Short mmCIF file of C-alpha atoms in Angstrom, two decimals:
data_model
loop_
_atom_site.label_atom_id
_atom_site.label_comp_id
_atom_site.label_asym_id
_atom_site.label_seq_id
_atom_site.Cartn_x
_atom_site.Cartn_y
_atom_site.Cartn_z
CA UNK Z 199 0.00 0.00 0.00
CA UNK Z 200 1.63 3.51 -0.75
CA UNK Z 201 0.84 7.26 -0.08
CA UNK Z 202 1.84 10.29 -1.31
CA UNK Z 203 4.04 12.80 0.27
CA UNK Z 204 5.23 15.98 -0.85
CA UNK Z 205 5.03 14.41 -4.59
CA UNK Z 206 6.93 11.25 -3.81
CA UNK Z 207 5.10 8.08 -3.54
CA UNK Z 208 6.35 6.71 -0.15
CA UNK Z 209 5.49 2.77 0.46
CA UNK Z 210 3.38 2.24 3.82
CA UNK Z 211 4.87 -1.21 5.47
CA UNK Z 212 3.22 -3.10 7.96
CA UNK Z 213 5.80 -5.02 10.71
CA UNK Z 214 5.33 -7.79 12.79
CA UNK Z 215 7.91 -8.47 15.39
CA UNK Z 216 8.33 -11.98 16.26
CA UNK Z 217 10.50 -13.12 18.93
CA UNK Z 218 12.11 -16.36 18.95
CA UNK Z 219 11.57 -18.57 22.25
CA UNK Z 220 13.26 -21.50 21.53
CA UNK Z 221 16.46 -19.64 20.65
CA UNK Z 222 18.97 -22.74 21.86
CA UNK Z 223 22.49 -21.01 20.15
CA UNK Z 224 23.41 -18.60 23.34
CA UNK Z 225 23.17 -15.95 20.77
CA UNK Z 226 20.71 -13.67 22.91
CA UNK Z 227 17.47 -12.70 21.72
CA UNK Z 228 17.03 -11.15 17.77
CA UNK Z 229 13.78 -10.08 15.73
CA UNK Z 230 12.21 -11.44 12.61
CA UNK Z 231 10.98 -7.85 10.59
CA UNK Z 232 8.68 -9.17 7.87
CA UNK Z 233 5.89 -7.20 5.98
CA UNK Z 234 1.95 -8.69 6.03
CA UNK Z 235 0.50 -9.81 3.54
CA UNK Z 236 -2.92 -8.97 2.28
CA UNK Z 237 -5.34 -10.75 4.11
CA UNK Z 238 -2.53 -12.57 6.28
CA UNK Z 239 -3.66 -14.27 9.53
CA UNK Z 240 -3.09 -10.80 12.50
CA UNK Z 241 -2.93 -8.18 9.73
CA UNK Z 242 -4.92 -5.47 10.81
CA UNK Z 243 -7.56 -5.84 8.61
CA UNK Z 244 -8.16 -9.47 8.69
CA UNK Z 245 -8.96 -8.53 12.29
CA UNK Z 246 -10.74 -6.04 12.30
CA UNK Z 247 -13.15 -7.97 9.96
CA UNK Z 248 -13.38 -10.59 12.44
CA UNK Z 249 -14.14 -8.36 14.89
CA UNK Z 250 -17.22 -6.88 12.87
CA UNK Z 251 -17.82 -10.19 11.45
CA UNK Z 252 -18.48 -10.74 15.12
CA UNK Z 253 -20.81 -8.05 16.47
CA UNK Z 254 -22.49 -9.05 13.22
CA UNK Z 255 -23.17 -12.84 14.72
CA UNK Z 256 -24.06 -12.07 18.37
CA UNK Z 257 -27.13 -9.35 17.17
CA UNK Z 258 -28.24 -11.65 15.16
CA UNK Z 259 -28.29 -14.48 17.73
CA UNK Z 260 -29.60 -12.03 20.26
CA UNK Z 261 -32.20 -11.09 17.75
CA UNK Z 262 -33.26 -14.34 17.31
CA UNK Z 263 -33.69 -15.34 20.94
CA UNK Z 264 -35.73 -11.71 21.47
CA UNK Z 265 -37.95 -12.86 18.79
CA UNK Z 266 -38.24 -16.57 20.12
CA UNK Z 267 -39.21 -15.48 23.74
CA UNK Z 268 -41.58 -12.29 22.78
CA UNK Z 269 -43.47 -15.13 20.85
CA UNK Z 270 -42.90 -17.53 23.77
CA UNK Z 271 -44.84 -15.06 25.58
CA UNK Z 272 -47.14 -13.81 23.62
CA UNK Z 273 -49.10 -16.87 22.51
CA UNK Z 274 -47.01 -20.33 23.22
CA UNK Z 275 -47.33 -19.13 27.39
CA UNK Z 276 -50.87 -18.24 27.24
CA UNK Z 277 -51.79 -21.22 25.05
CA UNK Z 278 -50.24 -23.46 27.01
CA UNK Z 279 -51.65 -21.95 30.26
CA UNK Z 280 -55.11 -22.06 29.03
CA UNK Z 281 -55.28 -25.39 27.46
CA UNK Z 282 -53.41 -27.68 29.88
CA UNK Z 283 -52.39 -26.34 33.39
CA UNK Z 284 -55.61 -24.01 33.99
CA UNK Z 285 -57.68 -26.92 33.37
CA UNK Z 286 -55.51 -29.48 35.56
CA UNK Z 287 -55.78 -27.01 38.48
CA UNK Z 288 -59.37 -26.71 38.10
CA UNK Z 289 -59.99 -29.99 37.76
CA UNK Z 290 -58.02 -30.47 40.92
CA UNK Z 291 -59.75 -28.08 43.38
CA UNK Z 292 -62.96 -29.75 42.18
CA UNK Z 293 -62.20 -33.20 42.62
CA UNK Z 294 -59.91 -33.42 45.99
CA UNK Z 295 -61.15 -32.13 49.32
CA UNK Z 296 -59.59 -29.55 51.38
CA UNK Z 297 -57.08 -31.94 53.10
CA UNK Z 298 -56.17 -33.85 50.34
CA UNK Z 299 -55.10 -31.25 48.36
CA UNK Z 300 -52.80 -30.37 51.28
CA UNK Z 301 -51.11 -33.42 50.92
CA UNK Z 302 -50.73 -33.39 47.38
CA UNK Z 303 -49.46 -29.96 47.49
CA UNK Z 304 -47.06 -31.08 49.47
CA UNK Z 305 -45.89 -33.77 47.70
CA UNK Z 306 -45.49 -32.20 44.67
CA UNK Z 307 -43.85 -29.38 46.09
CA UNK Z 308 -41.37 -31.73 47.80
CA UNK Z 309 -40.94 -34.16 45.21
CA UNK Z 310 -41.21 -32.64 42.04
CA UNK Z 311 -37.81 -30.54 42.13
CA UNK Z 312 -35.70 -33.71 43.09
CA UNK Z 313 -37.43 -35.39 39.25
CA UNK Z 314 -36.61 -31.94 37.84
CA UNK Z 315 -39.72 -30.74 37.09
CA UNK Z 316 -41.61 -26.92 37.97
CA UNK Z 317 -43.17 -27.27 41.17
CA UNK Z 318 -44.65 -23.55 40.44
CA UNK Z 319 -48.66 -25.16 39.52
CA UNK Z 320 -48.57 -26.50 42.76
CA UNK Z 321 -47.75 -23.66 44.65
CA UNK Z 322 -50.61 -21.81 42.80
CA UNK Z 323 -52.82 -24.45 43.95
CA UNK Z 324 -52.07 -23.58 47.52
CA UNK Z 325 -52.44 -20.38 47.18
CA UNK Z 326 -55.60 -20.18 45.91
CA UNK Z 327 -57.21 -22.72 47.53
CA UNK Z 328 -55.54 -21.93 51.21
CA UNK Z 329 -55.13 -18.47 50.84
CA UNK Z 330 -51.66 -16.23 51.23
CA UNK Z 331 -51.27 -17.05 54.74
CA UNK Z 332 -51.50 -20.89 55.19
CA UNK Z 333 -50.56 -21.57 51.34
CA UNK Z 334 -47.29 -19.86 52.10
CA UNK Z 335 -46.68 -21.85 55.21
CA UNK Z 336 -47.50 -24.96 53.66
CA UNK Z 337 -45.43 -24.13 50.21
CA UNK Z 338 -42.17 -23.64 52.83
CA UNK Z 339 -42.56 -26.75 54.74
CA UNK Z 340 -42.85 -28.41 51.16
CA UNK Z 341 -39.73 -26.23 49.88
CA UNK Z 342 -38.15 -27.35 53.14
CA UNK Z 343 -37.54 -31.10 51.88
CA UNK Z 344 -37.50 -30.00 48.38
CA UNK Z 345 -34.02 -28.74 48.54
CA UNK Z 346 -32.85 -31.33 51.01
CA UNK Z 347 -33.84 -34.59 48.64
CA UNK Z 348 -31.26 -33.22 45.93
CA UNK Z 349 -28.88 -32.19 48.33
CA UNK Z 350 -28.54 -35.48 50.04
CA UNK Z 351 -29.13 -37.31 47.22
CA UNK Z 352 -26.11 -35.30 44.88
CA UNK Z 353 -24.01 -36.51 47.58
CA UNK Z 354 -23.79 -39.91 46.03
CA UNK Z 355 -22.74 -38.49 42.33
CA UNK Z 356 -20.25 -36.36 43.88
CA UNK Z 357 -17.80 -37.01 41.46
CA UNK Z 358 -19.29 -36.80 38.78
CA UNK Z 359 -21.45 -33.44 39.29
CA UNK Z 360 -17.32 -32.26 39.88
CA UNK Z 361 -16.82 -33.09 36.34
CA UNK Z 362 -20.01 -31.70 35.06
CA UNK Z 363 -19.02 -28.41 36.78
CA UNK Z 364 -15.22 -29.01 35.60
CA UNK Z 365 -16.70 -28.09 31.82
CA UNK Z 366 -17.75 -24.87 32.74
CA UNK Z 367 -15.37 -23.34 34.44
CA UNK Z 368 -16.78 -19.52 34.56
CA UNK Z 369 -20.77 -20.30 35.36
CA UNK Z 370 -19.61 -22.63 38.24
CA UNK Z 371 -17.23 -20.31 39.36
CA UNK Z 372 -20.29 -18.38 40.83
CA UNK Z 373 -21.31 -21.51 42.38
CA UNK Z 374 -18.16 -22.55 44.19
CA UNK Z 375 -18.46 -19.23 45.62
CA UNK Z 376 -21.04 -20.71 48.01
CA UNK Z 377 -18.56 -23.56 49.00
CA UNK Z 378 -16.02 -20.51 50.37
CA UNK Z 379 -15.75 -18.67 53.47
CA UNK Z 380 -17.27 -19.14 57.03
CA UNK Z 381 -20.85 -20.23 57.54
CA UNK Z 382 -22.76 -16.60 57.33
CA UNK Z 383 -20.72 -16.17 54.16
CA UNK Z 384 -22.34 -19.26 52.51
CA UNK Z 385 -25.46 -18.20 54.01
CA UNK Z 386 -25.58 -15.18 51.74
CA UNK Z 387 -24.21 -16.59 48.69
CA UNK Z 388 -26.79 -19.55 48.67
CA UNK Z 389 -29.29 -16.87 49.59
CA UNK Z 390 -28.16 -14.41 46.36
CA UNK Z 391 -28.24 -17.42 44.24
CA UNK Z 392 -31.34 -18.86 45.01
CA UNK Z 393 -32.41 -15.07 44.26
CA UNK Z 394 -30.71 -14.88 40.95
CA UNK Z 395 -31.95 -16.26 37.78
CA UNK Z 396 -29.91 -19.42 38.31
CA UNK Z 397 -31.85 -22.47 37.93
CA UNK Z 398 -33.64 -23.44 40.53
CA UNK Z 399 -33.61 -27.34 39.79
CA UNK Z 400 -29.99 -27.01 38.88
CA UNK Z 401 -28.77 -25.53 41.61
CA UNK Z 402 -30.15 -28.37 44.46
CA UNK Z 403 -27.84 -31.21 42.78
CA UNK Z 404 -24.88 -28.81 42.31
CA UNK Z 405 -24.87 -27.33 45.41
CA UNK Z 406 -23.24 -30.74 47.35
CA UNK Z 407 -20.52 -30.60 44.82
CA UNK Z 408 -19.29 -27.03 45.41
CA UNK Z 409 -18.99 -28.09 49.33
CA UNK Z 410 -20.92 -25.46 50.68
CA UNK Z 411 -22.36 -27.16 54.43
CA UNK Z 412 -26.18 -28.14 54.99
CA UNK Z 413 -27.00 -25.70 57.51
CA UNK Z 414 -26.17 -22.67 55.48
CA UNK Z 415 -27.08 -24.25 52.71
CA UNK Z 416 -30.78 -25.20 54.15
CA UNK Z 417 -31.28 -21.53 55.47
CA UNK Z 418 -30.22 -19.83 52.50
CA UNK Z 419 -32.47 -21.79 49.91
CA UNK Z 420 -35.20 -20.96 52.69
CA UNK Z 421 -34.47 -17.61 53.02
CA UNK Z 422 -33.66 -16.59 49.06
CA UNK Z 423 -36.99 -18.52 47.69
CA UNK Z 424 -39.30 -16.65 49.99
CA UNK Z 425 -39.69 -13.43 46.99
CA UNK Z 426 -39.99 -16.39 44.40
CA UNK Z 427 -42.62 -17.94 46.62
CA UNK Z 428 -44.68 -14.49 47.12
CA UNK Z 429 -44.61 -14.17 43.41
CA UNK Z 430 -45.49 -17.35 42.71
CA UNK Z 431 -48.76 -17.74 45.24
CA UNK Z 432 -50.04 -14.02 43.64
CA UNK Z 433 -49.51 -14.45 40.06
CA UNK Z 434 -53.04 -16.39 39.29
#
């Protein structure tokens, strides 16, 4: 690539300095001068286009996944609200009596997480059928075992939850913060977890394997589900 200057044409070269490590002759250190290429692999403009090339890739994947959950929300929700879990909860508060419904309530509520599956029809269940007051107690003694099934039961695929964790290093670094520190400081990581968007489901197995002890464990879950559960009991 050339310029002009004052009239002359004055050739523009581009330098890479490479410096030989494995320099075994005692010599000391020297530097390869070379000019890039066109298009060469680290020329400037080879990355800069990657960079762009980039930018250009995450919009459109962040496009996409706007556009995937504004539909999501806008008819696949509703839809699936109206057509299957509005008409299992109604069929449910018609068929059972008061104190069954307690009991399944909380069995579901205690059971459900440790299969992996939402728990959250349930606790609308309670709430409407027990009200705010009792429907929140009885959602807590249900969250109570909830979190302890996983815990105890993660404890046996120690291991191998370890390696799970071991292939992504920078999400579970958040969770092995929870494993750190004294007890009140694993008190109020659990609790910012379990406030976070982290999943819920997820985070009962994983928990064991970042070595974070039961009893702050148990009062932070406890503690950091109680906005989820308020939510949860008014939405319907």
């Amino acid at each position: 690539m050339t310029y002009y200057e004052d009239d002359e044409v004055v050739p523009e070269l581009t330098l890479r300095i490479d410096i030989d490590e494995n320099n075994n002759n005692n010599k000391g250190d020297y530097l390869k001068l070379r000019e890039y290429e066109e298009g060469e692999p680290g020329s400037p403009r080879r990355w800069s286009c990657g960079k762009v090339w980039y930018w250009v890739k995450l919009a459109f994947f962040l496009t996409s996944v706007g556009l995937l959950a504004a539909v999501f929300i806008k008819w696949v929700g509703p839809f699936f609200m109206d057509k299957e879990v509005i008409p299992i909860i109604n069929w449910e508060t018609t068929t059972f009596s008061t104190p069954v419904l307690a009991v399944l309530v909380f069995a579901s509520v205690a059971l459900f997480p440790t299969l992996l599956l939402p728990s959250s029809p349930s606790m609308w269940v309670a709430g409407m059928t027990f009200g705010y007051g009792f429907g929140f107690l009885l959602i807590m003694s249900a969250v109570a075992v909830g979190i302890s099934l996983p815990y105890f039961i993660g404890s046996h695929f120690l291991h191998r939850i370890q390696g799970w964790l071991e292939k992504y290093p920078k999400k579970a670094a958040i969770l092995r913060a929870a494993g750190e520190g004294n007890w009140f400081h694993q008190f109020r990581t659990v609790a910012l977890i379990r406030i976070s968007p982290f999943p819920y489901i997820i985070y009962n197995y994983c928990a064991v394997a970042t070595h974070v002890k039961y009893g702050p464990y148990f009062l932070g879950s406890l503690v950091g589900m109680v906005p989820e559960i308020f939510v949860t009991i008014y939405t319907p």
